[in-house]
CSV table of C-alpha atoms and ligand atoms in Angstrom, one decimal:
chain,number,residue,atom,x,y,z
A,1,UNK,CA,-3.2,-19.0,-20.1
A,2,UNK,CA,-5.5,-21.0,-20.7
A,3,UNK,CA,-7.9,-21.3,-17.5
A,4,UNK,CA,-7.1,-25.0,-17.5
A,5,UNK,CA,-3.7,-23.9,-16.9
A,6,UNK,CA,-3.9,-21.5,-14.0
A,7,UNK,CA,-6.0,-24.8,-12.4
A,8,UNK,CA,-3.5,-26.6,-12.5
A,9,UNK,CA,-0.3,-24.3,-11.4
A,10,UNK,CA,-2.9,-23.6,-8.3
A,11,UNK,CA,-2.9,-27.3,-7.5
A,12,UNK,CA,0.7,-27.7,-7.8
A,13,UNK,CA,1.4,-24.8,-5.6
A,14,UNK,CA,-1.6,-25.8,-3.1
A,15,UNK,CA,0.2,-29.5,-2.7
A,16,UNK,CA,3.7,-27.9,-1.9
A,17,UNK,CA,2.1,-25.6,0.9
A,18,UNK,CA,0.5,-28.9,2.0
A,19,UNK,CA,3.5,-30.6,2.0
A,20,UNK,CA,4.7,-28.3,5.5
A,21,UNK,CA,8.0,-27.3,3.3
A,22,UNK,CA,6.8,-23.0,4.1
A,23,UNK,CA,6.1,-23.9,7.8
A,24,UNK,CA,9.8,-23.8,9.2
A,25,UNK,CA,10.8,-20.1,10.1
A,26,UNK,CA,14.6,-21.2,9.0
A,27,UNK,CA,13.0,-22.0,5.5
A,28,UNK,CA,11.2,-18.4,5.5
A,29,UNK,CA,14.2,-16.6,6.6
A,30,UNK,CA,16.7,-18.4,3.7
A,31,UNK,CA,14.1,-17.9,1.3
A,32,UNK,CA,13.7,-14.2,2.3
A,33,UNK,CA,17.9,-14.2,2.2
A,34,UNK,CA,17.6,-15.7,-1.3
A,35,UNK,CA,15.1,-12.6,-2.3
A,36,UNK,CA,17.5,-10.1,-1.3
A,37,UNK,CA,20.3,-11.8,-3.3
A,38,UNK,CA,18.3,-12.1,-6.8
A,39,UNK,CA,17.1,-8.6,-6.6
A,40,UNK,CA,20.8,-7.8,-6.2
A,41,UNK,CA,21.5,-9.7,-8.4
A,42,UNK,CA,19.2,-7.9,-11.1
A,43,UNK,CA,19.6,-4.1,-10.0
A,44,UNK,CA,21.2,-2.8,-13.4
A,45,UNK,CA,18.3,-4.9,-15.4
A,46,UNK,CA,15.7,-3.4,-12.9
A,47,UNK,CA,16.4,0.3,-12.9
A,48,UNK,CA,16.9,-0.2,-17.3
A,49,UNK,CA,13.3,-1.7,-16.9
A,50,UNK,CA,11.9,0.7,-14.9
A,51,UNK,CA,13.8,3.9,-17.7
A,52,UNK,CA,11.9,1.9,-20.5
A,53,UNK,CA,8.5,1.3,-18.9
A,54,UNK,CA,8.0,5.0,-17.3
A,55,UNK,CA,11.9,6.8,-17.8
A,56,UNK,CA,12.0,6.2,-13.8
A,57,UNK,CA,15.1,8.7,-13.1
A,58,UNK,CA,17.6,5.6,-11.2
A,59,UNK,CA,17.8,7.7,-7.8
A,60,UNK,CA,14.0,7.0,-7.9
A,61,UNK,CA,14.1,3.6,-8.8
A,62,UNK,CA,16.4,2.8,-6.4
A,63,UNK,CA,15.4,4.7,-3.2
A,64,UNK,CA,11.1,3.5,-4.2
A,65,UNK,CA,11.7,0.2,-5.5
A,66,UNK,CA,15.2,-1.5,-5.0
A,67,UNK,CA,16.7,0.3,-1.4
A,68,UNK,CA,12.9,0.2,0.3
A,69,UNK,CA,12.8,-3.6,-0.7
A,70,UNK,CA,16.4,-4.2,1.1
A,71,UNK,CA,14.9,-2.6,4.0
A,72,UNK,CA,11.6,-4.2,4.1
A,73,UNK,CA,13.5,-7.7,3.4
A,74,UNK,CA,16.2,-7.1,6.5
A,75,UNK,CA,13.1,-5.8,8.8
A,76,UNK,CA,11.3,-9.2,8.2
A,77,UNK,CA,14.6,-11.7,8.4
A,78,UNK,CA,15.7,-9.4,12.1
A,79,UNK,CA,12.2,-9.9,13.0
A,80,UNK,CA,9.9,-13.2,11.9
A,81,UNK,CA,11.4,-15.4,14.5
A,82,UNK,CA,9.4,-13.6,16.9
A,83,UNK,CA,6.7,-13.0,15.4
A,84,UNK,CA,6.1,-16.7,14.6
A,85,UNK,CA,6.6,-18.0,17.5
A,86,UNK,CA,3.1,-18.8,19.5
A,87,UNK,CA,2.2,-16.4,22.0
A,88,UNK,CA,0.8,-17.3,25.5
A,89,UNK,CA,-2.1,-14.8,26.8
A,90,UNK,CA,-4.1,-14.6,29.7
A,91,UNK,CA,-6.6,-16.9,30.5
A,92,UNK,CA,-10.3,-16.1,32.1
A,93,UNK,CA,-11.2,-17.1,34.8
A,94,UNK,CA,-13.9,-19.3,34.1
A,95,UNK,CA,-11.4,-21.5,32.2
A,96,UNK,CA,-9.3,-22.3,35.1
A,97,UNK,CA,-6.7,-24.7,34.9
A,98,UNK,CA,-6.3,-23.9,31.0
A,99,UNK,CA,-3.8,-22.0,29.0
A,100,UNK,CA,-4.5,-19.9,25.8
A,101,UNK,CA,-2.0,-19.6,22.9
A,102,UNK,CA,-2.2,-17.6,19.9
A,103,UNK,CA,-0.8,-19.1,17.0
A,104,UNK,CA,0.1,-17.3,13.6
A,105,UNK,CA,-0.8,-19.6,10.6
A,106,UNK,CA,-0.1,-19.4,7.2
A,107,UNK,CA,-3.1,-18.7,4.9
A,108,UNK,CA,-1.8,-21.2,2.1
A,109,UNK,CA,-1.6,-19.8,-1.2
A,110,UNK,CA,-1.7,-16.1,-1.8
A,111,UNK,CA,-2.7,-14.1,-4.8
A,112,UNK,CA,-0.9,-11.1,-5.1
A,113,UNK,CA,-2.0,-8.3,-8.0
A,114,UNK,CA,0.4,-5.1,-8.6
A,115,UNK,CA,-0.2,-1.7,-10.5
A,116,UNK,CA,2.3,0.4,-12.5
A,117,UNK,CA,3.7,3.0,-10.7
A,118,UNK,CA,5.8,1.2,-8.7
A,119,UNK,CA,5.6,-1.8,-10.7
A,120,UNK,CA,8.4,-4.1,-8.4
A,121,UNK,CA,7.8,-2.5,-4.9
A,122,UNK,CA,4.0,-3.0,-5.2
A,123,UNK,CA,4.5,-6.8,-5.7
A,124,UNK,CA,7.7,-7.3,-3.9
A,125,UNK,CA,6.6,-5.9,-0.5
A,126,UNK,CA,3.5,-8.0,0.0
A,127,UNK,CA,5.9,-10.9,-1.0
A,128,UNK,CA,8.1,-10.2,1.7
A,129,UNK,CA,5.1,-10.7,4.2
A,130,UNK,CA,3.5,-13.9,2.5
A,131,UNK,CA,7.0,-15.6,2.8
A,132,UNK,CA,7.6,-14.6,6.2
A,133,UNK,CA,4.2,-15.7,7.2
A,134,UNK,CA,4.8,-19.2,5.2
A,135,UNK,CA,2.6,-19.0,2.4
A,136,UNK,CA,3.1,-19.8,-1.0
A,137,UNK,CA,2.5,-16.7,-3.6
A,138,UNK,CA,1.1,-16.0,-7.3
A,139,UNK,CA,2.5,-12.8,-8.4
A,140,UNK,CA,0.2,-10.9,-11.5
A,141,UNK,CA,2.7,-8.2,-12.0
A,142,UNK,CA,0.9,-5.2,-13.8
A,143,UNK,CA,1.0,-5.8,-17.5
A,144,UNK,CA,1.2,-1.8,-18.1
A,145,UNK,CA,5.1,-1.6,-17.2
A,146,UNK,CA,5.9,-4.5,-19.2
A,147,UNK,CA,9.8,-4.3,-19.0
A,148,UNK,CA,9.7,-4.9,-15.5
A,149,UNK,CA,6.8,-7.3,-15.2
A,150,UNK,CA,9.1,-9.5,-17.3
A,151,UNK,CA,12.2,-8.8,-14.6
A,152,UNK,CA,10.2,-9.5,-12.0
A,153,UNK,CA,9.4,-13.0,-13.8
A,154,UNK,CA,13.1,-13.8,-14.2
A,155,UNK,CA,13.9,-13.1,-10.5
A,156,UNK,CA,11.6,-15.2,-9.3
A,157,UNK,CA,12.5,-17.6,-11.7
A,158,UNK,CA,15.9,-17.5,-11.2
A,159,UNK,CA,15.8,-18.3,-7.5
A,160,UNK,CA,12.5,-20.1,-6.5
A,161,UNK,CA,10.9,-23.2,-7.2
A,162,UNK,CA,7.7,-22.2,-9.6
A,163,UNK,CA,5.2,-24.1,-7.0
A,164,UNK,CA,6.4,-22.1,-4.0
A,165,UNK,CA,6.5,-18.4,-5.8
A,166,UNK,CA,4.9,-18.2,-9.4
A,167,UNK,CA,4.7,-15.3,-11.8
A,168,UNK,CA,2.4,-15.2,-14.2
A,169,UNK,CA,2.3,-11.9,-16.8
A,170,UNK,CA,-0.7,-10.9,-18.8
A,171,UNK,CA,-3.7,-8.8,-19.4
A,172,UNK,CA,-6.8,-7.8,-17.6
A,173,UNK,CA,-8.0,-11.1,-19.0
A,174,UNK,CA,-5.4,-13.0,-17.2
A,175,UNK,CA,-6.3,-11.6,-14.1
A,176,UNK,CA,-9.6,-12.4,-14.7
A,177,UNK,CA,-9.0,-16.2,-15.4
A,178,UNK,CA,-6.8,-15.9,-12.0
A,179,UNK,CA,-9.7,-14.4,-10.0
A,180,UNK,CA,-12.1,-17.4,-11.0
A,181,UNK,CA,-9.9,-20.1,-8.7
A,182,UNK,CA,-9.8,-19.9,-5.2
A,183,UNK,CA,-6.7,-18.5,-3.4
A,184,UNK,CA,-6.6,-18.5,0.5
A,185,UNK,CA,-5.9,-14.7,0.3
A,186,UNK,CA,-5.8,-12.1,-2.2
A,187,UNK,CA,-3.5,-8.7,-2.1
A,188,UNK,CA,-4.5,-5.9,-4.6
A,189,UNK,CA,-2.8,-2.6,-5.3
A,190,UNK,CA,-4.5,-0.6,-7.8
A,191,UNK,CA,-7.4,1.8,-8.3
A,192,UNK,CA,-10.4,2.1,-6.5
A,193,UNK,CA,-12.9,0.8,-9.3
A,194,UNK,CA,-10.9,-2.4,-10.2
A,195,UNK,CA,-10.3,-3.0,-6.4
A,196,UNK,CA,-14.6,-3.3,-6.2
A,197,UNK,CA,-13.9,-6.1,-9.1
A,198,UNK,CA,-11.3,-7.9,-7.0
A,199,UNK,CA,-13.7,-8.0,-4.0
A,200,UNK,CA,-16.6,-9.2,-5.4
A,201,UNK,CA,-14.5,-12.1,-6.9
A,202,UNK,CA,-13.0,-13.1,-3.7
A,203,UNK,CA,-16.3,-12.8,-2.2
A,204,UNK,CA,-17.0,-16.1,-4.7
A,205,UNK,CA,-15.1,-18.3,-2.7
A,206,UNK,CA,-14.9,-16.1,0.6
A,207,UNK,CA,-11.3,-15.3,0.2
A,208,UNK,CA,-10.1,-12.8,2.7
A,209,UNK,CA,-8.6,-9.4,0.9
A,210,UNK,CA,-6.3,-6.8,1.1
A,211,UNK,CA,-7.1,-3.6,-0.9
A,212,UNK,CA,-4.8,-1.1,-1.5
A,213,UNK,CA,-6.4,1.4,-3.6
A,214,UNK,CA,-6.0,5.0,-4.3
A,215,UNK,CA,-7.7,8.5,-4.1
A,216,UNK,CA,-7.5,12.1,-4.0
A,217,UNK,CA,-4.8,13.0,-1.1
A,218,UNK,CA,-4.7,16.2,0.7
A,219,UNK,CA,-2.2,18.3,1.3
A,220,UNK,CA,-3.3,21.6,4.0
A,221,UNK,CA,-0.9,24.4,4.5
A,222,UNK,CA,-1.3,26.6,7.4
A,223,UNK,CA,0.0,30.1,8.0
A,224,UNK,CA,2.5,29.0,10.4
A,225,UNK,CA,5.2,27.0,8.9
A,226,UNK,CA,8.3,27.4,7.3
A,227,UNK,CA,7.2,28.0,4.0
A,228,UNK,CA,10.8,27.0,2.6
A,229,UNK,CA,10.8,23.0,4.1
A,230,UNK,CA,7.3,23.1,3.2
A,231,UNK,CA,7.1,24.1,-0.7
A,232,UNK,CA,9.9,21.7,-0.9
A,233,UNK,CA,8.6,18.8,0.6
A,234,UNK,CA,5.3,19.3,-1.5
A,235,UNK,CA,7.1,19.2,-4.8
A,236,UNK,CA,9.2,16.2,-4.0
A,237,UNK,CA,6.1,14.7,-2.7
A,238,UNK,CA,4.2,15.5,-5.7
A,239,UNK,CA,6.5,15.1,-8.3
A,240,UNK,CA,8.7,12.4,-7.9
A,241,UNK,CA,7.6,9.6,-10.4
A,242,UNK,CA,6.1,12.6,-11.9
A,243,UNK,CA,2.7,12.5,-9.9
A,244,UNK,CA,2.4,8.7,-10.4
A,245,UNK,CA,1.9,7.8,-6.8
A,246,UNK,CA,-0.4,6.4,-4.8
A,247,UNK,CA,0.0,8.7,-1.7
A,248,UNK,CA,1.5,11.7,-3.9
A,249,UNK,CA,-0.4,15.0,-2.9
A,250,UNK,CA,-3.2,15.8,-4.8
A,251,UNK,CA,-4.5,19.2,-4.2
A,252,UNK,CA,-3.3,21.5,-2.2
A,253,UNK,CA,-5.1,24.1,0.2
A,254,UNK,CA,-3.4,27.0,1.6
A,255,UNK,CA,-4.3,29.5,4.1
A,256,UNK,CA,-5.3,32.6,2.0
A,257,UNK,CA,-2.9,34.5,3.8
A,258,UNK,CA,0.1,32.9,2.5
A,259,UNK,CA,-1.3,31.6,-0.8
A,260,UNK,CA,0.5,34.2,-3.5
A,261,UNK,CA,4.0,33.3,-1.2
A,262,UNK,CA,3.5,29.6,-2.1
A,263,UNK,CA,2.8,29.8,-5.4
A,264,UNK,CA,5.7,31.9,-6.0
A,265,UNK,CA,8.2,29.7,-3.8
A,266,UNK,CA,6.4,26.6,-5.6
A,267,UNK,CA,7.8,28.1,-8.8
A,268,UNK,CA,11.2,28.6,-7.8
A,269,UNK,CA,11.7,25.5,-6.3
A,270,UNK,CA,10.2,23.7,-9.6
A,271,UNK,CA,12.9,25.8,-11.1
A,272,UNK,CA,15.8,24.6,-8.8
A,273,UNK,CA,14.6,20.9,-9.1
A,274,UNK,CA,13.9,20.3,-12.8
A,275,UNK,CA,15.1,23.4,-14.4
A,276,UNK,CA,13.4,25.7,-17.1
A,277,UNK,CA,12.7,22.6,-19.4
A,278,UNK,CA,12.1,19.6,-17.3
A,279,UNK,CA,11.9,17.6,-20.6
A,280,UNK,CA,15.7,18.0,-20.0
A,281,UNK,CA,15.8,16.5,-16.7
A,282,UNK,CA,17.2,13.3,-16.3
A,283,UNK,CA,15.4,13.4,-12.9
A,284,UNK,CA,11.9,13.8,-14.0
A,285,UNK,CA,9.6,10.5,-15.5
A,286,UNK,CA,7.4,10.2,-18.3
A,287,UNK,CA,3.3,9.2,-18.3
A,288,UNK,CA,3.4,5.5,-18.5
A,289,UNK,CA,0.9,5.6,-21.3
A,290,UNK,CA,-1.2,7.0,-23.9
A,291,UNK,CA,-4.4,6.6,-22.3
A,292,UNK,CA,-3.1,8.3,-18.8
A,293,UNK,CA,-1.6,11.1,-21.0
A,294,UNK,CA,-4.9,12.1,-22.9
A,295,UNK,CA,-6.7,11.9,-19.1
A,296,UNK,CA,-4.3,14.2,-17.6
A,297,UNK,CA,-4.3,16.7,-21.1
A,298,UNK,CA,-8.1,16.6,-20.1
A,299,UNK,CA,-7.5,17.4,-16.9
A,300,UNK,CA,-5.6,20.1,-17.7
A,301,UNK,CA,-8.7,22.1,-19.0
A,302,UNK,CA,-9.8,23.2,-15.3
A,303,UNK,CA,-8.5,26.2,-13.6
A,304,UNK,CA,-5.9,28.7,-14.4
A,305,UNK,CA,-2.3,27.5,-15.4
A,306,UNK,CA,0.2,29.3,-13.4
A,307,UNK,CA,3.4,27.2,-13.8
A,308,UNK,CA,4.3,24.2,-16.6
A,309,UNK,CA,1.3,22.8,-19.0
A,310,UNK,CA,4.3,21.8,-21.6
A,311,UNK,CA,3.5,18.6,-22.7
A,312,UNK,CA,4.6,16.0,-25.6
A,313,UNK,CA,2.5,12.9,-26.8
A,314,UNK,CA,5.1,11.5,-28.9
A,315,UNK,CA,7.3,11.5,-25.6
A,316,UNK,CA,4.8,11.3,-23.0
A,317,UNK,CA,6.5,14.2,-21.5
A,318,UNK,CA,3.9,16.5,-18.5
A,319,UNK,CA,5.7,19.3,-17.5
A,320,UNK,CA,5.2,19.7,-13.5
A,321,UNK,CA,1.9,22.1,-13.7
A,322,UNK,CA,0.6,24.7,-11.3
A,323,UNK,CA,-2.9,25.2,-11.2
A,324,UNK,CA,-5.0,28.3,-9.6
A,325,UNK,CA,-8.4,29.1,-9.3
A,326,UNK,CA,-9.8,25.7,-9.2
A,327,UNK,CA,-12.9,25.3,-7.8
A,328,UNK,CA,-14.8,21.7,-6.4
A,329,UNK,CA,-16.9,21.7,-9.4
A,330,UNK,CA,-13.8,21.0,-11.5
A,331,UNK,CA,-13.0,17.2,-12.9
A,332,UNK,CA,-9.7,18.0,-11.1
A,333,UNK,CA,-11.4,17.6,-7.8
A,334,UNK,CA,-13.7,15.3,-8.8
A,335,UNK,CA,-11.0,12.2,-9.8
A,336,UNK,CA,-7.3,11.1,-8.6
A,337,UNK,CA,-5.0,13.3,-10.8
A,338,UNK,CA,-2.3,10.7,-10.7
A,339,UNK,CA,0.2,12.8,-12.5
A,340,UNK,CA,2.1,16.0,-12.8
A,341,UNK,CA,-0.8,18.4,-12.2
A,342,UNK,CA,-1.1,20.5,-8.8
A,343,UNK,CA,-4.5,22.7,-7.8
A,344,UNK,CA,-3.4,24.8,-5.1
A,345,UNK,CA,-6.8,26.4,-3.8
A,346,UNK,CA,-7.0,28.6,-0.3
A,347,UNK,CA,-9.1,28.9,2.7
A,348,UNK,CA,-9.7,31.3,5.8
A,349,UNK,CA,-10.6,28.9,8.5
A,350,UNK,CA,-9.0,25.7,9.1
A,351,UNK,CA,-12.8,24.5,9.6
A,352,UNK,CA,-13.0,24.9,5.7
A,353,UNK,CA,-10.4,23.2,4.8
A,354,UNK,CA,-11.8,20.4,7.2
A,355,UNK,CA,-15.0,20.4,5.6
A,356,UNK,CA,-13.4,20.4,2.2
A,357,UNK,CA,-11.5,17.6,2.7
A,358,UNK,CA,-14.6,15.7,4.9
A,359,UNK,CA,-16.8,16.1,2.1
A,360,UNK,CA,-15.1,13.8,-0.3
A,361,UNK,CA,-14.3,9.9,0.0
A,362,UNK,CA,-11.8,9.3,2.5
A,363,UNK,CA,-8.3,9.8,1.3
A,364,UNK,CA,-5.0,7.5,1.2
A,365,UNK,CA,-2.8,10.1,3.0
A,366,UNK,CA,-3.4,13.2,4.3
A,367,UNK,CA,-0.3,15.8,4.9
A,368,UNK,CA,-0.5,18.7,7.4
A,369,UNK,CA,2.0,21.6,7.7
A,370,UNK,CA,1.9,23.9,10.9
A,371,UNK,CA,4.3,24.6,13.6
A,372,UNK,CA,1.0,25.3,15.3
A,373,UNK,CA,0.8,21.9,18.1
A,374,UNK,CA,-3.2,22.9,18.5
A,375,UNK,CA,-3.8,23.1,14.7
A,376,UNK,CA,-2.2,19.7,14.0
A,377,UNK,CA,-4.2,18.3,16.9
A,378,UNK,CA,-6.9,19.8,15.3
A,379,UNK,CA,-6.4,18.6,11.6
A,380,UNK,CA,-5.5,14.9,13.0
A,381,UNK,CA,-8.8,14.9,14.9
A,382,UNK,CA,-11.1,15.9,12.5
A,383,UNK,CA,-10.2,14.4,9.6
A,384,UNK,CA,-9.4,10.8,9.0
A,385,UNK,CA,-7.2,9.3,6.1
A,386,UNK,CA,-5.3,5.9,5.4
A,387,UNK,CA,-1.9,7.5,6.9
A,388,UNK,CA,0.3,10.3,6.4
A,389,UNK,CA,2.4,13.0,8.0
A,390,UNK,CA,2.5,16.7,10.3
A,391,UNK,CA,5.4,18.8,7.6
A,392,UNK,CA,5.9,15.9,5.4
A,393,UNK,CA,5.1,13.9,2.5
A,394,UNK,CA,5.0,10.6,1.2
A,395,UNK,CA,7.9,9.7,3.5
A,396,UNK,CA,5.7,7.7,6.0
A,397,UNK,CA,5.3,4.9,3.7
A,398,UNK,CA,9.1,3.8,4.4
A,399,UNK,CA,8.8,3.0,7.8
A,400,UNK,CA,8.6,-0.7,8.7
A,401,UNK,CA,7.5,0.1,12.4
A,402,UNK,CA,3.8,1.9,10.6
A,403,UNK,CA,1.3,0.7,9.2
A,404,UNK,CA,0.7,1.5,5.4
A,405,UNK,CA,-2.9,1.5,4.1
A,406,UNK,CA,-5.9,3.2,3.6
A,407,UNK,CA,-9.4,3.6,4.8
A,408,UNK,CA,-13.0,3.3,3.0
A,409,UNK,CA,-12.6,4.1,-0.8
A,410,UNK,CA,-8.6,4.6,-0.6
A,411,UNK,CA,-8.9,0.8,1.0
A,412,UNK,CA,-8.8,-2.0,3.5
A,413,UNK,CA,-6.1,-3.3,5.2
A,414,UNK,CA,-2.4,-2.9,5.8
A,415,UNK,CA,1.4,-4.3,5.5
A,416,UNK,CA,4.7,-3.2,5.8
A,417,UNK,CA,7.1,-4.6,8.8
A,418,UNK,CA,5.3,-6.7,11.2
A,419,UNK,CA,1.4,-5.7,9.9
A,420,UNK,CA,2.7,-7.2,6.2
A,421,UNK,CA,3.5,-10.6,8.6
A,422,UNK,CA,0.2,-10.6,10.3
A,423,UNK,CA,-2.3,-9.3,7.4
A,424,UNK,CA,-0.5,-13.0,5.2
A,425,UNK,CA,-1.2,-14.9,8.8
A,426,UNK,CA,-4.3,-16.5,10.2
A,427,UNK,CA,-4.3,-15.9,14.2
A,428,UNK,CA,-5.5,-18.9,15.3
A,429,UNK,CA,-6.3,-19.2,19.2
A,430,UNK,CA,-5.9,-22.2,20.4
A,431,UNK,CA,-7.3,-23.1,24.2
A,432,UNK,CA,-5.6,-26.0,26.3
A,433,UNK,CA,-7.3,-27.9,29.0
A,434,UNK,CA,-6.0,-29.8,32.0
A,435,UNK,CA,-7.4,-33.3,32.3
A,436,UNK,CA,-6.7,-32.9,36.1
A,437,UNK,CA,-10.4,-31.6,36.8
A,438,UNK,CA,-13.5,-31.3,35.2
A,439,UNK,CA,-16.5,-28.3,35.6
A,440,UNK,CA,-19.5,-30.7,35.9
A,441,UNK,CA,-21.8,-27.6,35.6
A,442,UNK,CA,-21.6,-27.1,32.5
A,443,UNK,CA,-23.3,-30.6,31.4
A,444,UNK,CA,-27.1,-30.8,31.1
A,445,UNK,CA,-29.1,-31.7,32.8
A,446,UNK,CA,-28.6,-28.3,33.7
A,447,UNK,CA,-31.4,-28.5,36.4
A,448,UNK,CA,-30.9,-25.4,39.2
A,449,UNK,CA,-27.3,-25.0,37.2
A,450,UNK,CA,-28.6,-21.5,36.2
A,451,UNK,CA,-28.6,-20.1,39.6
A,452,UNK,CA,-24.9,-21.3,39.9
A,453,UNK,CA,-24.3,-19.6,36.7
A,454,UNK,CA,-26.0,-16.1,37.6
A,455,UNK,CA,-24.0,-16.4,41.0
A,456,UNK,CA,-20.2,-17.2,40.0
A,457,UNK,CA,-20.6,-14.6,36.9
A,458,UNK,CA,-21.7,-11.6,39.9
A,459,UNK,CA,-18.3,-12.9,40.9
A,460,UNK,CA,-16.1,-12.9,38.5
A,461,UNK,CA,-18.3,-10.6,35.7
B,1,LIG,P1,-3.5,-1.1,-13.3
B,1,LIG,O1,-4.0,-0.7,-14.3
B,1,LIG,O2,-1.8,-1.6,-13.6
B,1,LIG,O3,-4.5,-2.1,-13.0
B,1,LIG,C1,-3.9,-3.1,-11.5
B,1,LIG,C2,-4.3,-4.5,-11.8
B,1,LIG,O4,-5.2,-5.0,-11.7
B,1,LIG,C3,-3.3,-4.5,-13.2
B,1,LIG,O5,-2.4,-6.4,-12.6
B,1,LIG,C4,-4.4,-5.2,-13.4
B,1,LIG,O6,-3.9,-6.8,-15.0
B,1,LIG,C5,-5.6,-5.7,-13.0
B,1,LIG,N1,-7.1,-5.2,-13.7
B,1,LIG,C6,-6.8,-3.9,-14.3
B,1,LIG,N2,-8.0,-3.9,-14.7
B,1,LIG,C7,-8.8,-5.7,-14.3
B,1,LIG,C8,-10.4,-5.7,-14.5
B,1,LIG,N3,-10.9,-4.9,-15.3
B,1,LIG,N4,-10.7,-7.0,-13.8
B,1,LIG,C9,-9.8,-7.7,-13.2
B,1,LIG,N5,-8.3,-7.1,-13.2
B,1,LIG,C10,-8.1,-5.9,-13.6
B,1,LIG,O7,-3.0,-0.1,-12.2
B,1,LIG,P2,-4.2,0.9,-11.9
B,1,LIG,O8,-5.5,0.5,-11.2
B,1,LIG,O9,-4.0,2.1,-13.3
B,1,LIG,O10,-3.3,1.7,-10.6
B,1,LIG,C11,-3.1,3.0,-10.3
B,1,LIG,C12,-4.5,3.1,-9.3
B,1,LIG,O11,-3.8,2.6,-7.8
B,1,LIG,C13,-4.3,4.9,-8.4
B,1,LIG,O12,-5.5,4.6,-7.9
B,1,LIG,C14,-3.3,4.7,-7.2
B,1,LIG,O13,-3.5,5.6,-6.4
B,1,LIG,C15,-3.7,3.0,-6.9
B,1,LIG,N6,-2.1,2.7,-6.2
B,1,LIG,C16,-2.2,2.1,-4.8
B,1,LIG,C17,-1.7,2.1,-4.1
B,1,LIG,C18,-1.6,1.9,-2.7
B,1,LIG,O14,-0.3,1.4,-1.7
B,1,LIG,N7,-2.5,2.0,-2.2
B,1,LIG,C19,-0.2,2.2,-4.5
B,1,LIG,C20,-0.1,2.7,-6.2
B,1,LIG,C21,-1.2,2.6,-6.7
């Protein structure tokens, strides 16, 4: 694809947006229904493509990519009329005989750039917000999940006018070409380093951005907890998609009094999930490519493996692996793991765990396991994160009523449900003044008006 082609595509999309076709809420609802219909008719292809790209188990594909999107689409269809309705807000006394309204305006043409780990969900979930808000959207799926990228293109082409929703496939060079153009909004999901590149490119055109990035999401386990449930929930969140989840627990900090019991329970749980040889389990995914496989292999040099560690470069299989005796100086604690390696460290006092978490960049998710309400409160108030769970992992992402997004190095902005609509809308405040009366006081020559003004502000301010 040549840069000229990108300009032509964008100019056609802008014309389509300017025609006003995407603005009526009835159009948006109809298109969201079409989106659901076309995903439904491609379900088998999607599951097959995800299997080809990373051997994603069908259960995980359905739960985290397909079913997830149906819930988001249905929620948007049900609520978009009320979200899009102009809202009357109160008007300050100084503007008496006026009314104030907030109108939600679509930005125009949005660019959505996605990563490879949930390659369908992470471009279609933002697309739902973009469509609900009345935008056109150009999607650039990740080149590292080529089979899914190709299904995404087919889904869009089967259902939508290409001037309304367009998919452009390709590698980093294509993303770079797209970034030279002026879009009205950029929604990026991926690593923090590329997030900086995206923001720099957006700054040249003053394009607003949402950045959904990554980081090391901690999992802290208090001694006052149900160890059986805790370990199961951590193992599920960590080894789902072979650990290649932006909000997977990255590392565990376990109270010293229960660390040995925690490790034993984790080994028992992993055996019950994936059997003696997880490479034969139909429920365990593969590493996306050799580059990531080698990166993870390098991290295996840190600490002491107490379970797992087996791997096979030819099939990109890496076993669920537990690592003990890790220090903050080890590489595994210096970068996001993004794979099936779980370092487990211990702490004596909650304050020590909090100090460790706060010494690292702000995480995308924080997981705290405890039945002690005072400890829960302390953990929430003394550490920050994009989102998270008490007594669970990952599940907060599946809620249409909560914002999902990062903070600091893990991103900016949020989406899902109403938050997706807001992300892709410009809130436009319009004051409507009556012609029944005109306040002479505000016009020059001001003379002694300042005295009256001061008196007025003393009364109303
Ligand atoms: P990736 O390599 O697929 O890159 C994502 C997109 O960025 C691709 O479309 C790619 O073409 C583009 N890109 C890559 N390098 C570029 C460059 N130099 N210039 C311009 N564009 C470029 O995905 P990734 O970054 O490996 O994804 C994994 C990361 O994403 C992890 O850090 C993970 O935590 C994060 N992530 C975050 C979320 C979230 O919701 N916050 C979700 C999934 C993944």
